[in-house]
CSV table of C-alpha atoms in Angstrom, one decimal:
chain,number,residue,atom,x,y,z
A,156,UNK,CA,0.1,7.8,21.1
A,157,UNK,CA,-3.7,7.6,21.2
A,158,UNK,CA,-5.6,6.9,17.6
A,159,UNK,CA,-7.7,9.5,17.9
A,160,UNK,CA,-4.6,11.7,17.4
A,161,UNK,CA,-4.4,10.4,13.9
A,162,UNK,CA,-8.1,9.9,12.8
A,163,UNK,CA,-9.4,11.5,9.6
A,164,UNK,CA,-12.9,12.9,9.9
A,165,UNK,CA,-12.8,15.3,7.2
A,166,UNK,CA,-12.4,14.5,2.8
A,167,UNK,CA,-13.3,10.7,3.2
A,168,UNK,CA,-14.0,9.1,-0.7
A,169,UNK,CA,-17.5,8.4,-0.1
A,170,UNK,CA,-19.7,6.3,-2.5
A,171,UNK,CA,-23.5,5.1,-3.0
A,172,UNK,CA,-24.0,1.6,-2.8
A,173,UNK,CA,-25.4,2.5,-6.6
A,174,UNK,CA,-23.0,3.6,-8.0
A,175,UNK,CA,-20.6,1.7,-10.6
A,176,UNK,CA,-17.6,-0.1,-10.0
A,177,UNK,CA,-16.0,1.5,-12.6
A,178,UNK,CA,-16.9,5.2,-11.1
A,179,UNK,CA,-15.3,4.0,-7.8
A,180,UNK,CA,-12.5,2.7,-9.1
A,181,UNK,CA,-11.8,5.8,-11.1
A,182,UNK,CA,-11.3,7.9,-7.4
A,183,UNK,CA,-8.6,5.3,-6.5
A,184,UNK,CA,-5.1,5.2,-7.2
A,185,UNK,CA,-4.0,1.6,-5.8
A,186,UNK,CA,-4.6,-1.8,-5.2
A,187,UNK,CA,-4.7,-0.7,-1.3
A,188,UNK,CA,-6.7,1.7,-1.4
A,189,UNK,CA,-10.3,2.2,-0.1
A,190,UNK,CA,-13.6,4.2,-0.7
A,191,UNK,CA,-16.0,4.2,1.8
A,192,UNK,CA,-20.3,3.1,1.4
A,193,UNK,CA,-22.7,4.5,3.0
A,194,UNK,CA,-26.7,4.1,2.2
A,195,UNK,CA,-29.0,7.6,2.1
A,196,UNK,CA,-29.0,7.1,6.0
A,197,UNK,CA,-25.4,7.6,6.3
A,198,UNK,CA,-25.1,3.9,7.8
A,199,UNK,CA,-21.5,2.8,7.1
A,200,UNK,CA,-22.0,-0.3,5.1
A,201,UNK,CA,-18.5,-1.0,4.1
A,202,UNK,CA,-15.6,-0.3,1.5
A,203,UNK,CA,-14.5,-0.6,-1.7
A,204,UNK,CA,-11.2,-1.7,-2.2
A,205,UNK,CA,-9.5,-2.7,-5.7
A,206,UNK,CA,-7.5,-5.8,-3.7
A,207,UNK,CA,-11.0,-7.4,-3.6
A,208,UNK,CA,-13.4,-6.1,-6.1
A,209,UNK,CA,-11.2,-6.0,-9.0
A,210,UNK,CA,-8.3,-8.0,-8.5
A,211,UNK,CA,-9.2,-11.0,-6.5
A,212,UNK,CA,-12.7,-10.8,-7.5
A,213,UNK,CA,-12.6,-9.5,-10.6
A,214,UNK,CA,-16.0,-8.0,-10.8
A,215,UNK,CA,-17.0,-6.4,-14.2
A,216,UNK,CA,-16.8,-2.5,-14.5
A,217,UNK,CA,-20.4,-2.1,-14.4
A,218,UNK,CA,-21.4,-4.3,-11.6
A,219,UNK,CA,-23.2,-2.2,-8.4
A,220,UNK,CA,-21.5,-1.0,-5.4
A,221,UNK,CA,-23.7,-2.9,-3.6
A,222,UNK,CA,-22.6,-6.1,-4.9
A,223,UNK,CA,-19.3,-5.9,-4.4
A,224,UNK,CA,-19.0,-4.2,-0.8
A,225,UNK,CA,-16.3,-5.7,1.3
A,226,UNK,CA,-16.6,-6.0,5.1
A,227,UNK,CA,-13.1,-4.2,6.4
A,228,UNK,CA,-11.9,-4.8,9.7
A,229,UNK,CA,-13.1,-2.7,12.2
A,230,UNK,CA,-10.6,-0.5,14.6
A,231,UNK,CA,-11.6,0.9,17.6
A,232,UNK,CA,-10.6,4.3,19.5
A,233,UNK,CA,-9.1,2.0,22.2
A,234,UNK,CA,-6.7,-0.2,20.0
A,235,UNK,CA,-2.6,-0.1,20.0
A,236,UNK,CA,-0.7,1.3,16.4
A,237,UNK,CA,0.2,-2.6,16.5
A,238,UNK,CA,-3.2,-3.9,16.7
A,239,UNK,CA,-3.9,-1.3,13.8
A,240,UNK,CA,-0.9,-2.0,11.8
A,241,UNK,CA,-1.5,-5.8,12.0
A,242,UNK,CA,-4.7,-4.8,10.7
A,243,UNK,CA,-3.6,-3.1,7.4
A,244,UNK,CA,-1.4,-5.6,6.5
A,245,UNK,CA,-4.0,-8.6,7.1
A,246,UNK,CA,-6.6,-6.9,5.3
A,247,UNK,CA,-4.3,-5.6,2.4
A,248,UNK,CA,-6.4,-2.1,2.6
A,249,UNK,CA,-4.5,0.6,3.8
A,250,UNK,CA,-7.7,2.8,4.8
A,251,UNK,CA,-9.9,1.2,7.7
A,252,UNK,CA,-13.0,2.6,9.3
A,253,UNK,CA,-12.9,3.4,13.3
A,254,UNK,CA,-15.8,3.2,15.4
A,255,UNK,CA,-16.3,4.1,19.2
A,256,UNK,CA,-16.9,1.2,21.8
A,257,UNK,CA,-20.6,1.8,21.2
A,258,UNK,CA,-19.6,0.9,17.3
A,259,UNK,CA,-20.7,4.6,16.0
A,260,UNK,CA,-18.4,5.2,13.0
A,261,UNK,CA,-15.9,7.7,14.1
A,262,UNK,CA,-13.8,8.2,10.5
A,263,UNK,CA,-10.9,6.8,9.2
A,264,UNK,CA,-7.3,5.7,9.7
A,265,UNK,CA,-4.8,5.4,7.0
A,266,UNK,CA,-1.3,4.0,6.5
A,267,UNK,CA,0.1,7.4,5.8
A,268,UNK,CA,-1.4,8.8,8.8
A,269,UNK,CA,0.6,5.7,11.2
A,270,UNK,CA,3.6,6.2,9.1
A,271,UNK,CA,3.4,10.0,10.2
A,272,UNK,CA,3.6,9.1,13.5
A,273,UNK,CA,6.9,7.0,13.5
A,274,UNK,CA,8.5,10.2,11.7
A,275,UNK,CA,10.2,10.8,14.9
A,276,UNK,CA,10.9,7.1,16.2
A,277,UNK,CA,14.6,6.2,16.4
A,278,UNK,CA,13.9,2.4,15.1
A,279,UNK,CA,13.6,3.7,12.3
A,280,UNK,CA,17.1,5.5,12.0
A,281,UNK,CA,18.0,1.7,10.0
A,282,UNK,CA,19.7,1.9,7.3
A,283,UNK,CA,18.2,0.2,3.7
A,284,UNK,CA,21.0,-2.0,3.1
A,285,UNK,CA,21.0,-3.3,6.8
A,286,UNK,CA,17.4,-4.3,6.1
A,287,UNK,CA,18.0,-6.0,2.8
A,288,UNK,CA,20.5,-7.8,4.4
A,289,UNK,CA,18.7,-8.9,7.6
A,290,UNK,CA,16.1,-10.5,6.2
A,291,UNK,CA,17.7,-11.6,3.1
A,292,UNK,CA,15.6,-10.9,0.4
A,293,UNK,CA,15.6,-11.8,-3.1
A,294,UNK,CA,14.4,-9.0,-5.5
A,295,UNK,CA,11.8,-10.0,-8.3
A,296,UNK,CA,12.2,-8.5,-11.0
A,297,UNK,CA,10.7,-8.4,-14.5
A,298,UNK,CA,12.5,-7.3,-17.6
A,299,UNK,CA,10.3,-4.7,-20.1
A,300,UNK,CA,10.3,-6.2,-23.0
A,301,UNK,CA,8.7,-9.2,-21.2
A,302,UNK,CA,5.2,-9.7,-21.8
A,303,UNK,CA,2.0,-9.0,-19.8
A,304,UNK,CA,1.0,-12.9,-20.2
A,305,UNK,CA,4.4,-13.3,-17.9
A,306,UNK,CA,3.6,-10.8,-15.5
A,307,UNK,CA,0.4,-12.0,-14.3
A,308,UNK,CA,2.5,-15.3,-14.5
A,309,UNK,CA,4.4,-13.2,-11.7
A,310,UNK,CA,1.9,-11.8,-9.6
A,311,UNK,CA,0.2,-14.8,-9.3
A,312,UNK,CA,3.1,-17.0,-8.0
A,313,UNK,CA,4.6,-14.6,-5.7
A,314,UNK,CA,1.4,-13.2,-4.5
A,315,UNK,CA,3.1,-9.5,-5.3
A,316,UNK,CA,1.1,-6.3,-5.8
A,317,UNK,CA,3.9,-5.0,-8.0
A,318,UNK,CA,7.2,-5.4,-9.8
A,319,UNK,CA,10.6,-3.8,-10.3
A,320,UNK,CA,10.8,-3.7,-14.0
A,321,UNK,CA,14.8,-3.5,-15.9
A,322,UNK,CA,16.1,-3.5,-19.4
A,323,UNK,CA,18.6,-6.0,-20.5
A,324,UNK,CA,21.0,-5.1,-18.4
A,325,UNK,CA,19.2,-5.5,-15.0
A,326,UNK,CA,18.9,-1.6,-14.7
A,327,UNK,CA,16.1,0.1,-13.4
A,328,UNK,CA,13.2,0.8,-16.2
A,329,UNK,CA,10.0,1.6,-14.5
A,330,UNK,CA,7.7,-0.5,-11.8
A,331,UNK,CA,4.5,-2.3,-13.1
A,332,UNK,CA,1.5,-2.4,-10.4
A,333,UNK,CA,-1.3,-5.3,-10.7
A,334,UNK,CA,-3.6,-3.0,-10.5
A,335,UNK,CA,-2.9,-0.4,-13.4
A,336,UNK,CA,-3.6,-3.7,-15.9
A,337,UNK,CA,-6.6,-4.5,-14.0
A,338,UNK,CA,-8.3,-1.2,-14.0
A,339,UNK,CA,-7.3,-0.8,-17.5
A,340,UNK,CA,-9.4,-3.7,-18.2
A,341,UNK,CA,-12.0,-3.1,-16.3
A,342,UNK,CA,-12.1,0.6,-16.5
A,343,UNK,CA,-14.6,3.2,-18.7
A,344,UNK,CA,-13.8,3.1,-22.2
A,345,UNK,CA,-12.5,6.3,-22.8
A,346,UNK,CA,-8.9,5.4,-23.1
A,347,UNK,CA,-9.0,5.0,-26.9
A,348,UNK,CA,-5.3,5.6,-27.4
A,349,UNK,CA,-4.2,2.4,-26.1
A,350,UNK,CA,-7.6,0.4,-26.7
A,351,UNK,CA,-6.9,0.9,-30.3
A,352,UNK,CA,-3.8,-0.3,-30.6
A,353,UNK,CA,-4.4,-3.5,-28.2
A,354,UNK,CA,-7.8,-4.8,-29.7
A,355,UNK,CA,-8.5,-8.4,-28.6
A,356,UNK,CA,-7.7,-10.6,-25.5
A,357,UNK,CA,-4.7,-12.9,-27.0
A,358,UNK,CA,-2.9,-9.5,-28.2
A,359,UNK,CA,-3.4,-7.6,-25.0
A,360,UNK,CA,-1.5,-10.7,-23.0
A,361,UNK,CA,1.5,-10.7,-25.6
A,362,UNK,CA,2.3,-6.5,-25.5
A,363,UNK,CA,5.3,-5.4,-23.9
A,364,UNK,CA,5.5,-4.8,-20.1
A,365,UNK,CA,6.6,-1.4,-20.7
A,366,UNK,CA,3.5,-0.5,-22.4
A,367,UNK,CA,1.9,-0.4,-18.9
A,368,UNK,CA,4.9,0.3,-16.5
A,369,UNK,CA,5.6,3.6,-14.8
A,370,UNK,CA,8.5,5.2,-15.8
A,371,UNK,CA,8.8,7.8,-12.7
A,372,UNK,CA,9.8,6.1,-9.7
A,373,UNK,CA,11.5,7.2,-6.2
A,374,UNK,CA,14.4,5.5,-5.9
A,375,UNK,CA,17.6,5.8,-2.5
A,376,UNK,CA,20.8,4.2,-2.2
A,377,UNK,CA,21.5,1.7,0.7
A,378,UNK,CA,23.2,4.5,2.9
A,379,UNK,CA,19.8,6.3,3.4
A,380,UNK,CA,17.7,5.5,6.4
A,381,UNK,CA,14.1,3.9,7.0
A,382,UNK,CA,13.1,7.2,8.2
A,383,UNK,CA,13.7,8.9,4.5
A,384,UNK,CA,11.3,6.3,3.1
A,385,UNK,CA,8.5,7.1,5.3
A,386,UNK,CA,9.6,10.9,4.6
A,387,UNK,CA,9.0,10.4,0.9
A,388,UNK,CA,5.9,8.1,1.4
A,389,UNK,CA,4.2,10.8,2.9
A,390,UNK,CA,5.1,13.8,1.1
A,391,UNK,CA,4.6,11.9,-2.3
A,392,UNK,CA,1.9,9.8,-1.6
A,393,UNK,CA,3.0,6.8,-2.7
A,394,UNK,CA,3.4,2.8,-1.8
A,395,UNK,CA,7.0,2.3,-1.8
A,396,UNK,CA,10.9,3.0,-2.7
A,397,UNK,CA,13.1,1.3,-4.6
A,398,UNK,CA,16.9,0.8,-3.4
A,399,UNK,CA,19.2,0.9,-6.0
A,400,UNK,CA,23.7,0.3,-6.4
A,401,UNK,CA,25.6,3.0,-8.2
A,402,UNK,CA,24.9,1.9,-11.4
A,403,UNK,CA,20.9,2.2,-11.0
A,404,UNK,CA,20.7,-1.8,-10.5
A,405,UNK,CA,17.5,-2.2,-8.0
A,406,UNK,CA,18.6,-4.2,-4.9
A,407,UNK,CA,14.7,-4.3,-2.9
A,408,UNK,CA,12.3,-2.3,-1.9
A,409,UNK,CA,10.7,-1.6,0.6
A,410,UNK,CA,7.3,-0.6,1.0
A,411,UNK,CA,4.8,0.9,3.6
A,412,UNK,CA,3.7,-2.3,4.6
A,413,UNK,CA,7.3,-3.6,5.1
A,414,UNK,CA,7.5,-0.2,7.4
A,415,UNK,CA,4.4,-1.5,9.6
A,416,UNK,CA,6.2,-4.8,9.6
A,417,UNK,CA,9.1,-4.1,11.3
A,418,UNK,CA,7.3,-1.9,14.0
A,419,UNK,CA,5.1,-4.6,15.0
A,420,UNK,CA,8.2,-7.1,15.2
A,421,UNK,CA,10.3,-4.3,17.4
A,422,UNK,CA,6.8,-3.9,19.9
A,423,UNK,CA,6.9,-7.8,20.2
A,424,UNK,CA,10.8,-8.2,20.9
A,425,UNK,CA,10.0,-5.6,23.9
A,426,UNK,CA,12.3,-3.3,22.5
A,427,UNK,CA,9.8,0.2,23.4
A,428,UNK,CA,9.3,-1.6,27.3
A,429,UNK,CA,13.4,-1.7,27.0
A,430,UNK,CA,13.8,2.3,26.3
A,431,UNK,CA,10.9,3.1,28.5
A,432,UNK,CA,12.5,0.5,31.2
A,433,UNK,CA,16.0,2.7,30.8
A,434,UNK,CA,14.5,6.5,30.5
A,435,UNK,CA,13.0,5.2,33.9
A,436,UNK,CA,16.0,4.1,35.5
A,437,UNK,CA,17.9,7.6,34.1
A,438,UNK,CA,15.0,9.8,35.6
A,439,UNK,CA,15.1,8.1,39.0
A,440,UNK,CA,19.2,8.5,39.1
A,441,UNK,CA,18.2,12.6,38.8
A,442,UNK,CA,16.2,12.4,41.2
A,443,UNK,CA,18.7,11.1,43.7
């Protein structure tokens, strides 16, 4: 599978190293994603991602482009999927700029686009409770009546980009993302509804979780396979799925980074030298 196969040329979110935060931010949708600067020479200057210029910088809505550029990785024509998936997950941005060997900017590579091409993998024939279970994670959760002042209490300790949110009962509510607060703070002022009825600082960190969370999420059971998630990922354009029991109780989820994850540690264990090695063998036996 060659990158170039995969490479976006076309309907990249491209920005002015004059323009506003704010008016950036406003094209974006998540904390991983990325717009793209060029200067009136169309010199690629860098990107603008909420992971950096909102959230762990925390740059006011009105500061410059300019100011507040962050210098992505670079991926080349010539690089593995593992090189570029080690990439995404390193940088946290999930749109990086690829350049030729002579470093001429070629366009863009996305998760989505990777995830596309594993569609067909059978790795990822797993099923969701065999991966909860082989690497034994524990489920954060956040109940929505909890307040915002806990959930950045949340975020902050286990370094998450978002959180399951349940109601008393530990059933599925809604998920609450880091950066919907974020760019509500940070954002244009023209969402008066829920301005109004914050008003100051102190009040805004004691409202409700659910006044923030998302009610619609995608949710599977534990029988369904990794290869529905990346299905759905695509098709719905979104981060993640959330596994739940019968009785809507979230177990994990799994996101598109835990997808490039376990690629990168099947490449390593040898496991695509292993089919290769046996296809090999099989076409030689024809042969004779």
């Amino acid at each position: 599978m060659r990158l170039l196969n995969i490479l976006k040329e076309d309907n990249i979110i491209r920005v002015s190293p004059e323009d506003h935060l704010s008016h950036v931010l406003a094209k974006l949708s998540t904390s991983h994603d990325a717009a793209f600067v060029f200067d009136d020479k169309d010199k690629f200057l860098g990107v603008i991602s909420p992971y950096y210029s909102a959230i762990k910088s925390s740059h006011p809505g009105n500061t410059k482009v300019i100011n507040c550029i962050t210098r992505p990785p670079k991926v080349y024509l010539n690089f593995p999927i593992s090189k570029v998936c080690e990439l995404f997950i390193q940088s946290k941005i999930h749109y990086l700029p690829v350049f030729s060997t002579d470093d001429r900017f070629q366009g863009i590579v996305s998760v989505r686009r990777v995830l596309s091409h594993f569609k067909n993998m059978p790795i990822f024939k797993t099923k969701l409770g065999d991966i909860a279970r082989k690497y034994n994670r524990t489920l954060v959760t956040i109940k929505s009546d909890d307040s915002i002042n806990d959930a950045f209490h949340l975020f902050k300790e286990k370094k998450f980009s978002k959180l399951v949110v349940v109601d008393f009962a530990g059933k599925l509510k809604g998920i609450l993302t880091y950066y919907d607060i974020i760019n509500f703070i940070i954002g244009p002022k023209n969402k008066k509804g829920k301005a109004n009825k914050i008003g100051n600082k102190s009040s805004f960190y004691n409202l409700h979780v659910k006044t923030f969370a998302r009610s619609y999420v995608i949710t599977m059971n534990k029988d369904k396979e990794l290869v529905d998630v990346i299905d759905v990922i695509i098709k719905k354009k979104i981060g993640s799925v959330i596994v739940i029991d019968k009785n809507r109780v979230p177990i994990d989820i799994v996101t598109s980074s835990d997808i490039l994850r376990y690629y990168i540690t099947k490449e390593k264990s040898g496991f695509f030298k292993q089919v290769s090695s046996k296809i090999d063998r099989l076409l030689l036996k024809k042969e004779t």
